[in-house]
CSV table of C-alpha atoms and ligand atoms in Angstrom, one decimal:
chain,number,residue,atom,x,y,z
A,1,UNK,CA,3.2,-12.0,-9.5
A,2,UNK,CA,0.5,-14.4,-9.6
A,3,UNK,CA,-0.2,-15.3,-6.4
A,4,UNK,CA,-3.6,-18.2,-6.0
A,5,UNK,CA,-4.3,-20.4,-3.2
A,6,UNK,CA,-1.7,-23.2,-3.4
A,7,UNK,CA,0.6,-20.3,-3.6
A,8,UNK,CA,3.6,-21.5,-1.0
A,9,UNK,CA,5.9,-19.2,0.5
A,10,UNK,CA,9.3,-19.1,-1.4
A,11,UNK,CA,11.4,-18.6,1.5
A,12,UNK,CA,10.2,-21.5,4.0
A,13,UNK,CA,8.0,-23.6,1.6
A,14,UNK,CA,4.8,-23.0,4.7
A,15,UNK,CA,1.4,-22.8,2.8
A,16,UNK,CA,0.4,-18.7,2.8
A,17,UNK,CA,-2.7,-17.6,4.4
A,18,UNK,CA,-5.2,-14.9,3.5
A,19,UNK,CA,-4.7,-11.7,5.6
A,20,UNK,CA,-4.5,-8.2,4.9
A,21,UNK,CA,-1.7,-5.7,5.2
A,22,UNK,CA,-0.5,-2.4,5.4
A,23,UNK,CA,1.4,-1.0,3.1
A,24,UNK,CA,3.9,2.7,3.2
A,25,UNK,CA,4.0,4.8,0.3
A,26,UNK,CA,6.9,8.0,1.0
A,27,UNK,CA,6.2,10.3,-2.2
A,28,UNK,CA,8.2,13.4,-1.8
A,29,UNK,CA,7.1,15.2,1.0
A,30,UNK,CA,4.1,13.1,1.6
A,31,UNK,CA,3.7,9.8,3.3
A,32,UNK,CA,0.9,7.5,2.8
A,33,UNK,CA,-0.8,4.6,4.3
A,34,UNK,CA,-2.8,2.0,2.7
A,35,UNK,CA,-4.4,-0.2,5.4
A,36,UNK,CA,-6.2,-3.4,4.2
A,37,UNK,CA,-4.8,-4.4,1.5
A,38,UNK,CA,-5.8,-8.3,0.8
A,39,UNK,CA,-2.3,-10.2,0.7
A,40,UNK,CA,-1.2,-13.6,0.9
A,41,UNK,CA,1.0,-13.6,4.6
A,42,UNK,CA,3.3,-16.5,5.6
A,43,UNK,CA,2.2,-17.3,8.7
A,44,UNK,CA,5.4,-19.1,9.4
A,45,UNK,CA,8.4,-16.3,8.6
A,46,UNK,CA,5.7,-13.2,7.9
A,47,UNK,CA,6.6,-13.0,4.0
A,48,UNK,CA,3.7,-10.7,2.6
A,49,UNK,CA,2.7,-11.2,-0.9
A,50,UNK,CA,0.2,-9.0,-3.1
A,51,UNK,CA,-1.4,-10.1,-6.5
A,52,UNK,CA,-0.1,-8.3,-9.6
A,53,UNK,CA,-3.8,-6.6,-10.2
A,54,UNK,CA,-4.2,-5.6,-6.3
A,55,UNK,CA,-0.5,-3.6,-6.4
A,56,UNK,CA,-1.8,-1.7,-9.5
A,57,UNK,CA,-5.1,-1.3,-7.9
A,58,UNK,CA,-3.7,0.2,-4.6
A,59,UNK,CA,-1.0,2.4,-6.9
A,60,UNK,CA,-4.3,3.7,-9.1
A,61,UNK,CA,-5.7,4.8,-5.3
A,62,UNK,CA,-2.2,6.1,-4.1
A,63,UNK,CA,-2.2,8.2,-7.5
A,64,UNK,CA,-5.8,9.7,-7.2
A,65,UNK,CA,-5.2,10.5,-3.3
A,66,UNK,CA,-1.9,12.3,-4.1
A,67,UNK,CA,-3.3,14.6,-6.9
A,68,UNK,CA,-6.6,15.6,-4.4
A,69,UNK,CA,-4.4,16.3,-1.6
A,70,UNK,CA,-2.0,18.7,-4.2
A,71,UNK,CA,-5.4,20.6,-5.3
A,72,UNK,CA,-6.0,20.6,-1.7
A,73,UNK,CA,-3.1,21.8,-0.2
A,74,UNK,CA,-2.9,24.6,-2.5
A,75,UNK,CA,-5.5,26.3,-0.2
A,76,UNK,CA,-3.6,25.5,2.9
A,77,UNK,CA,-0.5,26.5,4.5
A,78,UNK,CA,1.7,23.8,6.1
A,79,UNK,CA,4.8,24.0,7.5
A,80,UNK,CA,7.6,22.4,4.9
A,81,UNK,CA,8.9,20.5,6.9
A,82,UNK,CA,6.5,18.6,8.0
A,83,UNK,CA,5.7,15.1,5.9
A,84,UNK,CA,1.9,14.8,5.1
A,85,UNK,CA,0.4,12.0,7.1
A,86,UNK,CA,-2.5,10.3,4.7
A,87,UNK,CA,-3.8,7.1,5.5
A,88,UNK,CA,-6.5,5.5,3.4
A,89,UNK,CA,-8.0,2.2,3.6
A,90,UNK,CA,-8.0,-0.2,0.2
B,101,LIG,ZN1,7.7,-18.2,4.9
């Protein structure tokens, strides 16, 4: 999605604004958070919209995090049940 700064929300037709969001990645047992990601937020019915290059950006990061915390969690015992918690900022 190609989203610039004319970019008008699909939904209501109200002119996005910059902002940033969060966004909730559940991978197996393991739940992360990305917190500020840049996104293009209707400020009218809350529609949130991320650029094509920023997803694949913030996936790359998801990737990378997941794969440290498996070599990592190797040395430590955690209960199975238990989701991992990770929260990373973009
Ligand atoms: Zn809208």
């Amino acid at each position: 999605m190609n989203v610039n700064a004319s970019f008008k929300c699909p939904e209501c037709g109200q002119q996005v604004e910059d902002g940033v969001i969060e966004m909730i990645f559940e991978l197996h047992d393991t739940h992360v958070t990305v917190s500020n990601v840049p996104a293009k937020v209707c400020p009218n019915c809350g529609q949130e919209f991320i650029d094509g290059y920023v997803a694949e950006n913030v996936n790359r990061l998801v990737d990378r995090v997941i794969e440290d915390v498996d070599s990592y969690a190797k040395k430590v015992v955690r209960l199975p049940s238990t989701p991992r918690q990770i929260a990373i900022t973009a």
